[in-house]
Short mmCIF file of C-alpha atoms and ligand atoms in Angstrom, two decimals:
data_model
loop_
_atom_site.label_atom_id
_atom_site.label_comp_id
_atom_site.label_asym_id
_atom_site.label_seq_id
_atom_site.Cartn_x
_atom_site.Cartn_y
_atom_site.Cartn_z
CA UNK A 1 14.40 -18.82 -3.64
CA UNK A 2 11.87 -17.83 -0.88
CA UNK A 3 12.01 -15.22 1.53
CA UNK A 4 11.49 -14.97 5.07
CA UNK A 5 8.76 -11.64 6.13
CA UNK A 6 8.55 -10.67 8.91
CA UNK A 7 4.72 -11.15 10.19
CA UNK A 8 4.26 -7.37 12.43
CA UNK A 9 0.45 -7.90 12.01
CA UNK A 10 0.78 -11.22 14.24
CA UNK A 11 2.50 -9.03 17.47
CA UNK A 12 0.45 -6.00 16.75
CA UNK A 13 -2.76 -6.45 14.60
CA UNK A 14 -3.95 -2.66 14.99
CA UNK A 15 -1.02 -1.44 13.08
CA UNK A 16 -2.13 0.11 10.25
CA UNK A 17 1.07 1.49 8.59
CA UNK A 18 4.71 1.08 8.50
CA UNK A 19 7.55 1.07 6.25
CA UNK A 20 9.64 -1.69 4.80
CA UNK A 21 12.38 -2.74 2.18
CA UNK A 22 11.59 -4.56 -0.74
CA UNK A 23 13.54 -7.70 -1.34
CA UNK A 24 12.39 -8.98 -4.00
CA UNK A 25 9.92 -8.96 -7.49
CA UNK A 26 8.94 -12.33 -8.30
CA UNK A 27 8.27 -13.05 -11.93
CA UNK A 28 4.55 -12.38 -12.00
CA UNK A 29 4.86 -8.76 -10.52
CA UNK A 30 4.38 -10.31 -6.66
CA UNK A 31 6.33 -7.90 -3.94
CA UNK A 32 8.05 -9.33 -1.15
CA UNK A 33 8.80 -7.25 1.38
CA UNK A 34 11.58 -7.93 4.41
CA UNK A 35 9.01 -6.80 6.64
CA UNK A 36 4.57 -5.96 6.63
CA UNK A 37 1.61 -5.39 8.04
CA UNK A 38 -0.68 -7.14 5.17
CA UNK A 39 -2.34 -10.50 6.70
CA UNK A 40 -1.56 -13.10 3.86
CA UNK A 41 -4.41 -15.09 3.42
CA UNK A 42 -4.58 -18.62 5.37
CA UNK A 43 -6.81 -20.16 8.37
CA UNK A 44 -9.89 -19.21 6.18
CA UNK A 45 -9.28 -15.39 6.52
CA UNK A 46 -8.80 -13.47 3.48
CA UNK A 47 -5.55 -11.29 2.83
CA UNK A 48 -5.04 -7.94 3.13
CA UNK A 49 -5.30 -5.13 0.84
CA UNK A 50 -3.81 -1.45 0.85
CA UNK A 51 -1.44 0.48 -0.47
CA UNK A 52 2.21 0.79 -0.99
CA UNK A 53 3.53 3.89 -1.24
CA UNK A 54 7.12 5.00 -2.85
CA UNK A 55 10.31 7.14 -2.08
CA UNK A 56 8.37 9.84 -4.70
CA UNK A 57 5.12 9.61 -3.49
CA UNK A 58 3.34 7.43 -6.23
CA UNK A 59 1.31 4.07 -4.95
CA UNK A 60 1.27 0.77 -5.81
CA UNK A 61 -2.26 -0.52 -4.68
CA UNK A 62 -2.00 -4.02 -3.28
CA UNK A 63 -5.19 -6.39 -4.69
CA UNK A 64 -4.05 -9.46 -2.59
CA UNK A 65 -1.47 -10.67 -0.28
CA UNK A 66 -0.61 -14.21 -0.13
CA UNK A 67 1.77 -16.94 1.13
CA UNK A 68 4.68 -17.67 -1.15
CA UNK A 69 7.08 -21.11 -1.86
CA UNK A 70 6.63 -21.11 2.46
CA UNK A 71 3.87 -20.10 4.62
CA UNK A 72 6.86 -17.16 5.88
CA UNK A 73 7.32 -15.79 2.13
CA UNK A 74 4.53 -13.16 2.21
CA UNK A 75 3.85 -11.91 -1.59
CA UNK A 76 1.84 -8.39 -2.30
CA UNK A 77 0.13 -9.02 -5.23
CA UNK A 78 -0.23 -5.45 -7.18
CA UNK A 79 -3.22 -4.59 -9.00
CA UNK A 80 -3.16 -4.11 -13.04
CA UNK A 81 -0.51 -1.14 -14.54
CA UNK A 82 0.78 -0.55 -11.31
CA UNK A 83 4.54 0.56 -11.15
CA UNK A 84 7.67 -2.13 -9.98
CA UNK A 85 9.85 -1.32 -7.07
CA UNK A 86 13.36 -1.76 -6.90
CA UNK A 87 14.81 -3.98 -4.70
CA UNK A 88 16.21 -2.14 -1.71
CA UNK A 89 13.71 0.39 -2.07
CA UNK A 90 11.43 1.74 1.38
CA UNK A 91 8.28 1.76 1.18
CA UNK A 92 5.55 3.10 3.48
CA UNK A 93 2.79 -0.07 3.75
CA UNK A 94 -1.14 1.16 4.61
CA UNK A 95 -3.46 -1.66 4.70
CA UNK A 96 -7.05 -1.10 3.90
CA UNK A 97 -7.67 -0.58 7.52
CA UNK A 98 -11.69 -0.78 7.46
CA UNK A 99 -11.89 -3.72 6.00
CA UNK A 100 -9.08 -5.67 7.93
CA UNK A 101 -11.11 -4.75 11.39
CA UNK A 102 -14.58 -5.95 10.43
CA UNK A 103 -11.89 -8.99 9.20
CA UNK A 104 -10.86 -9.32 12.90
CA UNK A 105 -14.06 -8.35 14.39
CA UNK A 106 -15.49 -11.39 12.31
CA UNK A 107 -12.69 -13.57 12.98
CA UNK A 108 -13.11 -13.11 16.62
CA UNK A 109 -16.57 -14.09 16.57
CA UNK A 110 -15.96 -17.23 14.69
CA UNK A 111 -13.54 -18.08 17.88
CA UNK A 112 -17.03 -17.42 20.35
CA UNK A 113 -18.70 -19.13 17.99
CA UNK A 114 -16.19 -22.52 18.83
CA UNK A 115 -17.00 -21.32 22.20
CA UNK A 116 -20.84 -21.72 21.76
CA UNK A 117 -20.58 -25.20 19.94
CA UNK A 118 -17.81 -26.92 21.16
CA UNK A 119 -17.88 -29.33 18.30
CA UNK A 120 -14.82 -30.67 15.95
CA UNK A 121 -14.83 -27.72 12.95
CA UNK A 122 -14.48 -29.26 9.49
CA UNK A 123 -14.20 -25.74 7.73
CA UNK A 124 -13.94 -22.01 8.09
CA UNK A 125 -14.39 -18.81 6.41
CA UNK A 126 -14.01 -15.00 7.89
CA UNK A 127 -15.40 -12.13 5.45
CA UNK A 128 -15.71 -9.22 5.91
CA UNK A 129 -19.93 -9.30 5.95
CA UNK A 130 -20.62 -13.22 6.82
CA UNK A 131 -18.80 -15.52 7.98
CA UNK A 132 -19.16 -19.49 8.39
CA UNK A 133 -17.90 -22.38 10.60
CA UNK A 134 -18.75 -25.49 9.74
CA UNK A 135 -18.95 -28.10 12.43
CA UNK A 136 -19.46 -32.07 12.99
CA UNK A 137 -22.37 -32.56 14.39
CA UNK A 138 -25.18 -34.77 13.48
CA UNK A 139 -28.27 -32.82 14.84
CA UNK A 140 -27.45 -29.33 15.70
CA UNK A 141 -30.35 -28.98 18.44
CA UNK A 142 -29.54 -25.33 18.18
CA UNK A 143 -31.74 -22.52 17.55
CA UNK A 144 -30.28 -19.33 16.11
CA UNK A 145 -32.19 -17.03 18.72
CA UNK A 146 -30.12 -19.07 21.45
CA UNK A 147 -26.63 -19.27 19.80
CA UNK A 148 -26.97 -15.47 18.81
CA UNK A 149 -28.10 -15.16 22.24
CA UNK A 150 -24.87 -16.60 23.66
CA UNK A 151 -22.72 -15.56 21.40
CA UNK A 152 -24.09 -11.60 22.74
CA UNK A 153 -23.47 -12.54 26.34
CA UNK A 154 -19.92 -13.25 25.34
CA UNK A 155 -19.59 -10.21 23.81
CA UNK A 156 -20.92 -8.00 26.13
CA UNK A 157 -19.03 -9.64 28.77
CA UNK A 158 -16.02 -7.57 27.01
CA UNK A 159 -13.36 -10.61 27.82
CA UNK A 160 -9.91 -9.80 26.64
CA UNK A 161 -8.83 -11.61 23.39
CA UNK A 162 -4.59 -12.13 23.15
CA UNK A 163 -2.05 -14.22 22.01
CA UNK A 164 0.19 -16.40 23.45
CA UNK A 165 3.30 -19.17 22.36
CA UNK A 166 3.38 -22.20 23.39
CA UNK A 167 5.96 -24.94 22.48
CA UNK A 168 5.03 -28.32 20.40
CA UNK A 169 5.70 -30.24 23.09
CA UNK A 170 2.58 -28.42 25.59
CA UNK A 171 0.45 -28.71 22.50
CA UNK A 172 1.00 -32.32 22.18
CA UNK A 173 0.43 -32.67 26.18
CA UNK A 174 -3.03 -30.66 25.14
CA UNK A 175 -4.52 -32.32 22.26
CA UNK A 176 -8.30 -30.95 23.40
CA UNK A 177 -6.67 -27.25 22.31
CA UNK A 178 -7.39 -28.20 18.31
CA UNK A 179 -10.36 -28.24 17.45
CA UNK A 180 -10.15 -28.26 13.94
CA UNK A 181 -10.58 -31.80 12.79
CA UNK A 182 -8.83 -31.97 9.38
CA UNK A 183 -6.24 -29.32 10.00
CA UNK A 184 -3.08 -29.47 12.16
CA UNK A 185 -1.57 -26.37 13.46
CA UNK A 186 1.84 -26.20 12.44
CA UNK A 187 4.47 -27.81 14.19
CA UNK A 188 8.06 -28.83 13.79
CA UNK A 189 8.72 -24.91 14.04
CA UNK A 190 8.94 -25.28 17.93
CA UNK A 191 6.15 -23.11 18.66
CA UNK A 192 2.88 -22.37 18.01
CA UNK A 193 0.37 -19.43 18.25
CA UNK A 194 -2.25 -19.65 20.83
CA UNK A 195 -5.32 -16.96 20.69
CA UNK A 196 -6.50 -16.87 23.93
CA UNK A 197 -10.45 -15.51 25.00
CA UNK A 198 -10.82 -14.07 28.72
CA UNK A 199 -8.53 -13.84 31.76
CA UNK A 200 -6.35 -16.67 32.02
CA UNK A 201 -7.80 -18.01 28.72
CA UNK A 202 -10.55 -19.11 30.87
CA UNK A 203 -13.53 -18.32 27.65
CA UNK A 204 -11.17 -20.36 25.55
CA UNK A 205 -7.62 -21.03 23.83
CA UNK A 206 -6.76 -22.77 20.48
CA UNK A 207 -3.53 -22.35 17.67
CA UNK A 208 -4.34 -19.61 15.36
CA UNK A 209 -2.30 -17.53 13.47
CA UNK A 210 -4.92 -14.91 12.03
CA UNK A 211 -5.84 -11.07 13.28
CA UNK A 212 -8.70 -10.67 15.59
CA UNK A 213 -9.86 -7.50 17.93
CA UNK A 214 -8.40 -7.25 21.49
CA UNK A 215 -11.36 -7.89 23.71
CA UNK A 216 -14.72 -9.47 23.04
CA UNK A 217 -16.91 -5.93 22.88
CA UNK A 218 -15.19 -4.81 19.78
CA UNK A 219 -16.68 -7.86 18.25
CA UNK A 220 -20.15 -5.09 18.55
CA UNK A 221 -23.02 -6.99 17.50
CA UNK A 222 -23.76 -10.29 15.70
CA UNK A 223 -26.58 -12.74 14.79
CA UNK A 224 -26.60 -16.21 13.45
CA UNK A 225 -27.64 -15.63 10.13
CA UNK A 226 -29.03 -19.22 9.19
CA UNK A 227 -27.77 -22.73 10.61
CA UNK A 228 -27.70 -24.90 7.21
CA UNK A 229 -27.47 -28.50 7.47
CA UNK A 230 -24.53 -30.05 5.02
CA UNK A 231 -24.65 -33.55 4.91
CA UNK A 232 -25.65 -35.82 7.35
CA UNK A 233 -23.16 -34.80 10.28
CA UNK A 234 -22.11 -30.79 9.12
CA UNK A 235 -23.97 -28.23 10.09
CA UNK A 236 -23.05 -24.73 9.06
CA UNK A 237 -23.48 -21.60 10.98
CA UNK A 238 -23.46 -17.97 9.20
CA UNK A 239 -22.55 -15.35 11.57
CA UNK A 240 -23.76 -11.79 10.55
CA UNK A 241 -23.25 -8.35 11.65
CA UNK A 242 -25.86 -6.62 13.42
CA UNK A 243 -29.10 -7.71 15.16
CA UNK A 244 -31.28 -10.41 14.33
CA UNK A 245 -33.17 -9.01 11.91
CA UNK A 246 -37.18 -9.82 12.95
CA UNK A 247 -39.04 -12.34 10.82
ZN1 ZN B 1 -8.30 -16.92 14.95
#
């Protein structure tokens, strides 16, 4: 049987704690929760991690959060020798709150990075130190100075970042808004997530149902850490924290 969560982190992605009712185990120790805060991973961004705390105080740390039997099931995977909850029980959630903002502080960037190269993406992957896009394009013609340069003005240009809904039938009447080229968002659910980049999306909107910061600034700074050719038409950008370093 799988369970519906409900997905607070994908109104609200600065919560950092809340409480919840467990409603369910599954067999291999997973927690499923009627409600949370934990990101499960999908969309190339890692899940969260945290802690779960209990009516007497004692934690359950949470290693991993995942997707289920359906992409709504959300399962908190416990570390080793941790204790079981009952179902029924509340529980107060705390994610690992550090590491989830560099998450969507690097998963923001990715989106200026789609901004930057507006080229079909093949692949993604958000961490929480370097990240990569993959793209198809046969001969980048990019430099890293002038990507990371562009990416910076983007940044600094402190644009708001937000979500929006939109129904299948507007993304169907807006094919240019994916720009992933193997992966669909979604649909048959009747709506989808937009993440939109500056006032009136005018920086940029496409379906995405991961965490990012609210504006563009608290992206801070980034570099292109290498542009890597893979394969004759993929070229792979690493996004980095911090500035260029000088070589
Ligand atoms: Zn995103």
């Amino acid at each position: 049987m799988a369970f519906s969560t409900e997905a607070v982190f994908r109104e609200d992605s600065y919560l950092r704690e809340t409480e919840a009712s467990v409603v369910g185990v599954n067999e291999r120790g997973g927690i499923i929760l009627d409600r949370t805060i934990f990101y499960a991973t999908s969309g190339g961004q890692p899940g969260d991690t945290g802690i779960l705390v209990r009516e007497d105080g004692s934690r359950i740390a949470v290693a991993a959060t995942i997707t289920g039997e359906s992409k709504d099931e959300i399962i908190h995977v416990p570390a080793l020798e941790q204790g079981v909850p009952e179902v029924g029980e509340r529980l107060r959630l705390a994610i690992d709150w550090p590491r989830r903002l560099l998450l969507m502080r690097m998963h923001a960037a990715c989106h200026l990075l789609t901004v930057v190269c507006p080229y079909p993406i093949t692949g993604a992957s958000v961490s929480e130190d370097d990240s990569r896009v993959d793209f198809d394009i046969p001969d980048a013609g990019f430099t890293r100075e002038d990507v990371t340069a562009r990416l910076m003005e983007l940044v600094r240009a402190n644009h708001p970042i937000y979500t929006s809904w939109i129904s299948d039938a507007e993304l169907a009447a807006n094919p240019t808004l994916v720009k992933s080229k193997n992966v669909r968002p979604p649909s048959g659910t009747g709506k989808i997530r937009l993440v939109c980049i500056g006032d009136n999306a005018s920086v940029d909107s496409q379906p995405c149902g991961g965490t990012h910061v609210a504006s563009t600034a608290e992206i801070g700074e980034i570099h292109i850490g290498k542009i890597e050719k893979k394969g004759r038409e993929n070229r792979r950008f690493r996004i980095r924290f911090g500035a260029m370093p000088a070589n």
